[in-house]
Short mmCIF file of C-alpha atoms in Angstrom, two decimals:
data_model
loop_
_atom_site.label_atom_id
_atom_site.label_comp_id
_atom_site.label_asym_id
_atom_site.label_seq_id
_atom_site.Cartn_x
_atom_site.Cartn_y
_atom_site.Cartn_z
CA MET A 1 -34.53 21.01 16.15
CA MET A 2 -31.86 18.66 17.38
CA VAL A 3 -31.85 15.23 15.75
CA GLY A 4 -30.24 12.65 17.96
CA GLN A 5 -30.48 9.57 20.09
CA THR A 6 -31.40 11.55 23.16
CA PRO A 7 -33.28 14.82 23.69
CA ALA A 8 -31.24 18.01 23.44
CA THR A 9 -29.19 18.42 26.54
CA ILE A 10 -27.46 21.34 28.21
CA ALA A 11 -23.77 21.14 27.38
CA ASP A 12 -21.02 21.44 29.98
CA LYS A 13 -18.68 23.19 27.54
CA PHE A 14 -19.00 24.88 24.16
CA ILE A 15 -16.43 25.51 21.40
CA ASP A 16 -16.72 26.96 17.93
CA ILE A 17 -14.24 25.38 15.53
CA SER A 18 -15.97 26.50 12.36
CA ASN A 19 -12.95 28.57 11.31
CA GLU A 20 -10.35 25.93 12.13
CA VAL A 21 -8.82 23.35 9.82
CA CYS A 22 -7.34 19.92 10.49
CA PRO A 23 -5.39 19.18 12.67
CA MET A 24 -6.22 22.22 14.84
CA SER A 25 -9.95 21.45 14.72
CA PHE A 26 -9.28 18.05 16.22
CA VAL A 27 -6.65 19.26 18.70
CA LEU A 28 -9.02 21.95 20.05
CA THR A 29 -11.81 19.39 20.34
CA LYS A 30 -9.49 16.99 22.16
CA LEU A 31 -8.34 19.70 24.57
CA ALA A 32 -11.95 20.68 25.29
CA ILE A 33 -12.88 17.05 25.97
CA GLU A 34 -9.88 16.67 28.28
CA GLU A 35 -11.37 19.38 30.51
CA LEU A 36 -14.57 17.39 30.94
CA ALA A 37 -15.34 14.56 33.33
CA ASP A 38 -16.55 11.25 32.04
CA GLY A 39 -20.18 11.52 30.97
CA GLN A 40 -20.14 15.31 30.55
CA VAL A 41 -21.19 16.88 27.27
CA LEU A 42 -19.27 19.06 24.84
CA GLU A 43 -21.16 21.12 22.29
CA LEU A 44 -19.32 22.30 19.22
CA VAL A 45 -20.02 24.09 15.99
CA CYS A 46 -18.03 23.02 12.94
CA GLY A 47 -18.15 23.41 9.17
CA ALA A 48 -20.25 21.11 6.99
CA GLY A 49 -18.48 18.75 4.59
CA ASP A 50 -14.94 17.68 5.49
CA PRO A 51 -14.85 19.19 9.02
CA VAL A 52 -17.99 17.45 10.29
CA ARG A 53 -16.93 14.27 8.52
CA ASN A 54 -13.49 14.24 10.14
CA ILE A 55 -14.66 15.32 13.58
CA SER A 56 -17.38 12.64 13.64
CA ILE A 57 -14.98 9.91 12.51
CA GLN A 58 -12.28 10.93 14.97
CA LEU A 59 -14.64 11.28 17.95
CA LYS A 60 -16.11 7.84 17.26
CA ASP A 61 -12.61 6.38 16.86
CA GLU A 62 -11.75 7.83 20.28
CA GLY A 63 -14.76 6.11 21.81
CA HIS A 64 -16.92 9.19 22.52
CA THR A 65 -20.63 9.32 21.68
CA ILE A 66 -22.21 11.91 19.43
CA ILE A 67 -25.56 12.32 21.14
CA ASN A 68 -27.08 15.13 19.14
CA VAL A 69 -26.60 16.57 15.68
CA LYS A 70 -28.15 19.73 14.28
CA ARG A 71 -27.58 21.06 10.82
CA GLU A 72 -27.38 24.86 10.87
CA GLY A 73 -28.01 26.14 7.38
CA GLU A 74 -25.83 25.01 4.51
CA LYS A 75 -22.49 25.70 6.14
CA HIS A 76 -22.50 24.47 9.74
CA PHE A 77 -23.23 21.57 12.05
CA ARG A 78 -23.79 21.73 15.81
CA LEU A 79 -22.81 18.52 17.61
CA GLN A 80 -23.18 17.41 21.20
CA ILE A 81 -20.64 14.84 22.31
CA ARG A 82 -20.72 12.80 25.50
CA LYS A 83 -17.26 12.04 26.84
CA ASN A 84 -16.53 8.34 27.30
CA ASN A 85 -13.30 7.26 28.85
CA MET B 1 33.64 6.49 3.25
CA GLY B 2 32.93 4.74 0.01
CA ASP B 3 36.33 3.11 -0.31
CA ALA B 4 36.53 1.09 2.85
CA LYS B 5 39.19 -1.56 2.35
CA THR B 6 38.03 -3.96 4.98
CA GLN B 7 39.70 -7.28 4.35
CA PRO B 8 38.48 -8.13 0.82
CA LYS B 9 37.33 -11.73 0.73
CA LYS B 10 38.90 -14.37 -1.47
CA THR B 11 35.83 -15.16 -3.49
CA MET B 12 33.11 -13.05 -5.02
CA HIS B 13 30.44 -15.65 -4.38
CA ILE B 14 27.15 -14.02 -3.51
CA THR B 15 24.62 -16.31 -1.91
CA VAL B 16 21.33 -14.80 -2.96
CA ASP B 17 18.78 -17.24 -4.27
CA HIS B 18 16.39 -15.60 -6.68
CA ASN B 19 15.92 -18.37 -9.27
CA LEU B 20 19.21 -17.38 -10.82
CA ASP B 21 19.50 -20.66 -12.72
CA GLU B 22 17.17 -19.29 -15.35
CA VAL B 23 18.96 -16.01 -15.84
CA VAL B 24 21.00 -15.66 -19.00
CA LYS B 25 24.56 -15.72 -17.78
CA LYS B 26 27.04 -13.22 -19.08
CA LYS B 27 30.53 -13.25 -17.68
CA VAL B 28 32.48 -10.05 -17.77
CA ALA B 29 36.21 -9.95 -17.28
CA VAL B 30 37.22 -7.58 -14.54
CA SER B 31 40.31 -6.66 -12.68
CA ALA B 32 39.74 -7.37 -9.06
CA GLU B 33 41.91 -7.09 -6.03
CA ILE B 34 41.44 -10.31 -4.14
CA SER B 35 43.18 -10.90 -0.85
CA GLY B 36 45.52 -8.05 -1.51
CA LYS B 37 46.67 -9.45 -4.86
CA ASN B 38 45.88 -7.98 -8.25
CA GLU B 39 44.17 -10.76 -10.13
CA LYS B 40 41.98 -11.08 -13.19
CA GLY B 41 38.62 -12.50 -12.24
CA LYS B 42 35.17 -12.89 -13.71
CA ILE B 43 32.03 -11.47 -12.23
CA ASP B 44 28.59 -12.26 -13.52
CA PHE B 45 26.99 -8.85 -13.78
CA HIS B 46 23.62 -10.31 -14.74
CA GLU B 47 23.65 -12.43 -11.64
CA LEU B 48 24.56 -9.42 -9.58
CA LYS B 49 21.65 -7.43 -10.98
CA SER B 50 19.23 -10.25 -10.24
CA GLY B 51 20.45 -10.19 -6.70
CA GLY B 52 19.82 -6.50 -6.19
CA PHE B 53 23.30 -5.19 -7.05
CA ILE B 54 22.97 -2.43 -9.60
CA LYS B 55 25.95 -1.10 -11.54
CA GLN B 56 26.55 2.62 -11.14
CA ARG B 57 28.09 5.15 -13.53
CA GLN B 58 31.09 5.30 -11.24
CA LYS B 59 33.85 2.78 -11.85
CA ASP B 60 33.60 -0.32 -9.62
CA LYS B 61 30.64 1.11 -7.72
CA PHE B 62 27.33 -0.61 -7.23
CA THR B 63 24.07 0.27 -5.54
CA VAL B 64 22.98 -2.48 -3.20
CA ARG B 65 19.20 -2.73 -2.92
CA LEU B 66 17.83 -4.18 0.30
CA ARG B 67 14.72 -6.28 0.64
CA CYS B 68 12.13 -4.29 2.60
CA PRO B 69 8.76 -6.03 2.27
CA SER B 70 5.75 -3.83 3.00
CA GLY B 71 8.10 -0.84 3.28
CA ARG B 72 9.04 -1.73 6.82
CA MET B 73 12.40 -2.32 8.45
CA GLU B 74 12.88 -3.33 12.05
CA VAL B 75 14.82 -0.75 14.00
CA SER B 76 17.46 -3.33 14.91
CA LYS B 77 18.08 -3.99 11.21
CA LEU B 78 18.09 -0.28 10.43
CA LYS B 79 20.90 0.25 12.94
CA GLN B 80 23.05 -2.39 11.27
CA VAL B 81 22.20 -1.04 7.81
CA ALA B 82 23.28 2.43 8.92
CA GLU B 83 26.54 1.05 10.28
CA SER B 84 27.25 -1.02 7.15
CA ALA B 85 26.28 1.83 4.83
CA GLU B 86 28.70 4.12 6.63
CA LYS B 87 31.44 1.53 6.33
CA PHE B 88 30.92 0.34 2.75
CA GLY B 89 28.67 2.91 1.05
CA GLY B 90 28.57 6.62 0.32
CA LYS B 91 27.26 9.61 2.20
CA TYR B 92 23.60 8.70 2.00
CA VAL B 93 21.13 5.87 1.50
CA HIS B 94 18.36 6.08 -1.08
CA PHE B 95 14.71 5.19 -0.60
CA THR B 96 13.40 3.74 -3.85
CA VAL B 97 9.94 4.56 -5.14
CA ARG B 98 8.99 0.97 -4.19
CA GLN B 99 9.94 1.34 -0.53
CA SER B 100 13.33 -0.37 -0.70
CA LEU B 101 16.36 1.09 0.95
CA GLU B 102 19.44 1.22 -1.28
CA ILE B 103 23.08 1.65 -0.30
CA PRO B 104 24.83 3.41 -3.19
CA TYR B 105 28.59 3.60 -3.82
CA VAL B 106 29.49 0.10 -2.66
CA ASP B 107 32.76 -1.11 -4.18
CA TYR B 108 32.19 -4.60 -5.53
CA HIS B 109 35.18 -5.86 -3.59
CA ASN B 110 33.07 -5.30 -0.51
CA PHE B 111 29.96 -7.26 -1.51
CA ALA B 112 30.88 -10.28 0.58
CA PRO B 113 31.64 -8.48 3.86
CA LEU B 114 28.62 -6.21 3.40
CA ILE B 115 26.26 -9.16 2.88
CA GLU B 116 27.85 -10.94 5.81
CA GLU B 117 27.23 -7.97 8.10
CA LEU B 118 23.63 -7.55 6.94
CA LYS B 119 22.99 -11.24 7.46
CA THR B 120 23.86 -10.93 11.16
CA VAL B 121 20.55 -9.08 11.62
CA GLY B 122 18.65 -11.09 9.00
CA GLN B 123 18.60 -8.31 6.41
CA ASP B 124 18.44 -9.69 2.86
CA VAL B 125 19.37 -8.11 -0.43
CA ALA B 126 16.44 -7.51 -2.80
CA SER B 127 15.97 -8.64 -6.37
CA CYS B 128 15.66 -7.10 -9.79
CA GLY B 129 14.97 -8.78 -13.12
CA PRO B 130 12.07 -10.87 -14.44
CA ARG B 131 10.53 -12.19 -11.27
CA VAL B 132 8.05 -11.50 -8.49
CA ARG B 133 9.45 -8.42 -6.79
CA VAL B 134 9.27 -7.32 -3.18
CA PRO B 135 5.62 -6.49 -2.41
CA ASN B 136 4.72 -3.01 -1.19
CA ALA B 137 2.12 -2.04 1.38
CA CYS B 138 0.82 1.01 3.17
CA GLY B 139 0.63 1.37 6.95
CA GLY B 140 -2.72 -0.36 6.82
CA CYS B 141 -5.21 -0.89 9.56
CA GLU B 142 -2.52 -1.57 12.17
CA TYR B 143 -1.94 2.14 12.77
CA ASN B 144 -3.63 4.15 10.03
CA PRO B 145 -7.21 4.92 11.08
CA ASN B 146 -8.38 4.89 7.44
CA GLY B 147 -7.21 1.30 6.94
CA LEU B 148 -10.03 -1.14 6.27
CA VAL B 149 -7.95 -4.33 5.92
CA ASP B 150 -4.49 -5.46 6.97
CA ALA B 151 -2.59 -4.70 3.75
CA ALA B 152 0.81 -5.45 5.29
CA LYS B 153 -0.36 -8.91 6.35
CA ILE B 154 -1.14 -9.87 2.74
CA SER B 155 2.00 -8.18 1.50
CA ASP B 156 4.16 -10.06 4.01
CA ALA B 157 2.55 -13.33 2.97
CA VAL B 158 3.29 -12.57 -0.69
CA ASN B 159 6.89 -11.82 0.28
CA VAL B 160 7.23 -15.19 1.98
CA LYS B 161 5.29 -17.31 -0.54
CA PHE B 162 5.96 -15.78 -3.95
CA PHE B 163 9.00 -13.46 -3.84
CA GLY B 164 11.59 -14.33 -6.48
CA MET B 165 9.35 -16.63 -8.56
CA ARG B 166 10.45 -16.46 -12.17
CA THR B 167 8.05 -14.69 -14.54
CA ALA B 168 8.28 -13.39 -18.13
CA HIS B 169 9.10 -9.89 -16.92
CA LYS B 170 9.04 -8.06 -13.60
CA PHE B 171 5.93 -8.60 -11.48
CA LYS B 172 5.27 -5.84 -8.98
CA SER B 173 2.54 -6.07 -6.39
CA SER B 174 1.20 -3.45 -4.03
CA PHE B 175 -1.37 -3.44 -1.28
CA SER B 176 -3.48 -0.53 -0.05
CA ALA B 177 -5.67 -0.85 3.00
CA CYS B 178 -8.34 1.55 1.73
CA PRO B 179 -9.54 3.23 -1.48
CA ILE B 180 -7.36 6.28 -0.87
CA ASP B 181 -4.90 3.86 -2.49
CA CYS B 182 -1.60 5.38 -1.38
CA MET B 183 0.12 2.33 -2.85
CA ARG B 184 -1.17 3.11 -6.35
CA THR B 185 -2.60 -0.30 -7.08
CA THR B 186 -3.80 0.92 -10.47
CA GLU B 187 -0.16 1.07 -11.57
CA ALA B 188 0.86 -2.34 -10.22
CA ASP B 189 1.02 -5.63 -12.10
CA LEU B 190 -1.12 -6.87 -9.24
CA GLY B 191 -2.75 -4.60 -6.71
CA MET B 192 -5.17 -5.06 -3.87
CA MET B 193 -7.15 -2.40 -2.08
CA GLY B 194 -9.14 -2.70 1.12
CA ALA B 195 -12.86 -2.19 0.54
CA VAL B 196 -16.08 -2.14 2.54
CA PHE B 197 -19.59 -2.15 1.11
CA PRO B 198 -22.03 -0.51 3.55
CA LYS B 199 -25.56 -1.34 4.55
CA TRP B 200 -28.06 0.91 6.29
CA ASP B 201 -30.47 0.18 9.12
CA GLU B 202 -33.37 2.62 8.98
CA ASP B 203 -34.48 1.90 12.55
CA LYS B 204 -31.27 3.28 14.01
CA CYS B 205 -31.14 6.32 11.73
CA THR B 206 -32.08 9.73 13.11
CA GLY B 207 -31.69 11.58 9.81
CA CYS B 208 -28.79 13.69 11.11
CA THR B 209 -27.27 13.91 7.56
CA ILE B 210 -23.67 13.43 8.72
CA CYS B 211 -23.30 10.44 6.36
CA ALA B 212 -24.26 12.61 3.40
CA SER B 213 -21.60 15.11 4.52
CA ALA B 214 -19.07 12.30 5.01
CA CYS B 215 -19.63 10.83 1.55
CA THR B 216 -17.48 12.62 -0.99
CA GLU B 217 -18.62 10.40 -3.87
CA ASP B 218 -22.27 11.45 -4.23
CA ALA B 219 -23.21 7.93 -3.22
CA ILE B 220 -25.21 9.25 -0.24
CA LYS B 221 -27.55 12.22 -0.41
CA ALA B 222 -29.73 13.38 2.46
CA HIS B 223 -33.47 13.35 1.88
CA PRO B 224 -34.52 17.03 1.87
CA GLU B 225 -37.29 16.49 4.43
CA THR B 226 -36.35 13.51 6.61
CA GLY B 227 -32.53 13.89 6.35
CA LYS B 228 -32.32 10.13 5.86
CA PRO B 229 -29.81 8.81 3.32
CA ILE B 230 -30.60 8.11 -0.32
CA PHE B 231 -27.94 5.58 -1.33
CA THR B 232 -26.66 5.20 -4.90
CA PRO B 233 -24.50 2.03 -4.74
CA ASP B 234 -23.01 2.57 -8.21
CA ASN B 235 -21.23 5.69 -6.92
CA CYS B 236 -19.81 3.96 -3.83
CA VAL B 237 -16.01 3.52 -3.80
CA TYR B 238 -16.13 1.31 -0.67
CA CYS B 239 -14.28 3.74 1.65
CA ALA B 240 -16.55 3.17 4.70
CA ASP B 241 -16.53 6.86 5.65
CA CYS B 242 -20.31 6.69 6.12
CA ILE B 243 -19.90 3.83 8.58
CA ARG B 244 -17.13 5.57 10.47
CA ALA B 245 -18.92 8.91 10.69
CA CYS B 246 -22.46 7.73 11.53
CA PRO B 247 -23.21 8.70 15.17
CA THR B 248 -25.96 6.10 15.60
CA PHE B 249 -24.30 3.07 14.02
CA SER B 250 -27.06 2.76 11.43
CA TRP B 251 -24.43 2.29 8.68
CA THR B 252 -22.49 -0.96 9.10
CA ALA B 253 -20.27 -3.18 6.95
CA ASP B 254 -22.09 -5.54 4.62
CA LYS B 255 -19.00 -6.87 2.83
CA THR B 256 -15.32 -6.34 3.71
CA GLY B 257 -12.24 -7.51 1.83
CA HIS B 258 -9.67 -6.90 -0.87
CA ASN B 259 -10.52 -5.54 -4.30
CA MET B 260 -8.03 -6.99 -6.76
CA ARG B 261 -6.63 -5.29 -9.85
CA VAL B 262 -4.31 -6.77 -12.47
CA GLY B 263 -2.23 -5.50 -15.35
CA GLY B 264 -1.06 -2.03 -14.35
CA ARG B 265 2.43 -0.71 -14.90
CA HIS B 266 4.32 2.54 -15.13
CA GLY B 267 7.38 3.30 -17.19
CA ARG B 268 7.47 4.37 -20.81
CA HIS B 269 4.15 2.78 -21.68
CA PRO B 270 2.01 2.94 -18.56
CA LEU B 271 -1.14 0.86 -18.24
CA GLY B 272 -4.06 1.32 -15.87
CA SER B 273 -4.92 -1.99 -14.23
CA THR B 274 -8.33 -3.58 -14.42
CA MET B 275 -10.51 -4.70 -11.50
CA VAL B 276 -10.97 -8.48 -11.53
CA ALA B 277 -12.43 -9.33 -8.11
CA ARG B 278 -14.08 -7.62 -5.15
CA PHE B 279 -14.23 -8.26 -1.41
CA LEU B 280 -11.83 -11.22 -1.33
CA THR B 281 -10.99 -12.59 2.11
CA ASP B 282 -7.30 -12.77 3.11
CA GLU B 283 -7.23 -16.43 2.17
CA GLU B 284 -8.99 -15.91 -1.16
CA ALA B 285 -6.63 -13.01 -1.89
CA LEU B 286 -3.55 -15.22 -1.56
CA THR B 287 -5.17 -17.98 -3.64
CA ALA B 288 -6.03 -15.45 -6.36
CA ILE B 289 -2.49 -14.01 -6.31
CA GLU B 290 -0.96 -17.46 -6.69
CA ALA B 291 -3.36 -18.29 -9.55
CA THR B 292 -2.48 -15.01 -11.29
CA ILE B 293 1.28 -15.55 -11.00
CA LYS B 294 0.97 -19.11 -12.32
CA TRP B 295 -1.25 -17.92 -15.17
CA TYR B 296 1.32 -15.22 -16.02
CA GLN B 297 4.17 -17.75 -15.96
CA LYS B 298 2.30 -19.91 -18.47
CA ALA B 299 0.84 -17.14 -20.63
CA GLY B 300 4.23 -15.42 -20.86
CA GLU B 301 6.15 -18.52 -21.94
CA GLY B 302 8.17 -17.91 -25.10
CA LYS B 303 7.02 -14.29 -25.33
CA GLY B 304 10.19 -12.70 -24.03
CA ARG B 305 10.06 -9.73 -21.66
CA ILE B 306 6.38 -8.97 -21.53
CA ARG B 307 4.39 -7.60 -18.58
CA ILE B 308 1.16 -9.25 -17.53
CA GLY B 309 -0.82 -6.14 -18.57
CA GLU B 310 0.50 -6.37 -22.12
CA ILE B 311 -0.47 -10.05 -22.32
CA LEU B 312 -3.95 -9.21 -21.03
CA ARG B 313 -4.40 -6.73 -23.88
CA GLN B 314 -3.99 -9.55 -26.38
CA GLU B 315 -7.05 -11.24 -27.87
CA GLY B 316 -8.73 -13.70 -25.49
CA GLN B 317 -6.19 -13.38 -22.67
CA MET B 318 -8.38 -11.41 -20.26
CA GLY B 319 -10.97 -14.20 -20.43
CA SER B 320 -8.25 -16.79 -19.94
CA LEU B 321 -7.07 -15.14 -16.71
CA MET B 322 -10.65 -14.88 -15.47
CA GLU B 323 -11.11 -18.61 -16.07
CA ALA B 324 -7.98 -19.31 -14.00
CA LEU B 325 -9.30 -17.08 -11.21
CA LYS B 326 -12.70 -18.76 -11.39
CA THR B 327 -11.02 -22.12 -10.84
CA ALA B 328 -9.06 -20.68 -7.91
CA VAL B 329 -11.65 -18.67 -5.96
CA GLY B 330 -15.00 -19.44 -7.60
CA PRO B 331 -17.16 -17.10 -9.67
CA GLU B 332 -19.07 -15.14 -6.99
CA LYS B 333 -16.56 -12.39 -6.28
CA LEU B 334 -15.19 -12.01 -9.79
CA VAL B 335 -15.96 -8.98 -11.94
CA LYS B 336 -18.00 -10.04 -14.96
CA ASN B 337 -16.21 -9.62 -18.30
CA PRO B 338 -13.65 -7.02 -17.20
CA GLU B 339 -12.03 -4.87 -19.87
CA PRO B 340 -8.28 -5.39 -20.45
CA PRO B 341 -5.86 -2.86 -18.92
CA THR B 342 -5.84 0.47 -20.72
CA GLU B 343 -3.04 2.78 -21.85
CA THR B 344 -2.90 5.82 -19.60
CA TYR B 345 -0.41 7.88 -21.61
CA VAL B 346 2.72 7.44 -23.67
CA SER B 347 5.78 9.54 -22.96
CA ARG B 348 6.23 11.09 -26.33
#
């Protein structure tokens, strides 16, 4: 079950960065967001711990909104991010 | 390079004001070429060292240490420094461990023209000796996303207000904008670190558990069923990662400010500093720094070269400093009965 501010939504783009480390994880996320229009949603899967921490902090710093968060087992998080320009 | 004979000046007078009147003077006879003539002159090497001129192994050569508060140098100054270093110094400049830029291999005949050139862009020479040294700071919140406070702002204010004040021994200060503490405030005579204490609003929380992932200190655990945070304040190091990572803004800042530590040092007998106050505002921070320097000036009187940390390890002195801080900033933000600084290791 997704836990978020809004009901689970269908994403406009999906990336899996669970095998990437900083800074590539962030660069790939940024590139994916660049392909979206304002208001569109990116869904990504990343590692728990440092990766989800860093991605969340960086996305918030950039002004985007994390609209849904789902923990997938011990090792992964699935996030949905709405692009805000 | 290194031996530029560019019109040696007549006098060796160096106009650097770092409370030199109190320095023990020691004149050393030297042979100096002044205005093309070979003359015997006297140069005060102690005065030179106080002014940031440090004698090298090499005959007649000195390292000139420049004053770089907060580890920053305007690009316009850097250009002039590069030009002057090429003209009067050696093949390289040296970055000291305390963020100062040094020009090695300067012949002492060239002090006057070098200082004159540096002054055209407002670049000062630094200090050494028993006094408040140039403060250090990290990038801080201006451009480092981890920064919680403006460390450079406090550091710059310390540079303007307190630099050069005479103390029993050297007094080094450093300022970190967050608990990652790149500026190693635990090793400084006086250190300040940006800190944020978080609070949590249950209504906004969706139990996503990102805060528990973001917290590397075991201060936040996710409830196994609801996912909502279980906060253990005693484990919190005030980094604000929970606040920054929380997607729903349910973690926010309760208290923000500077955590102040006193009495650290490195060298042959390193000491770990002790936390004396938490969450000081910018204004309170400067008041507390001034009170600490004044306390150190008084407590160190007649004790010779002794660092503030060593004084604080003496019977009753920690309490005495806390009283001075209480008078300066009030009791609310002070740590209750802090332990004196502790030995970290001895190099033997």
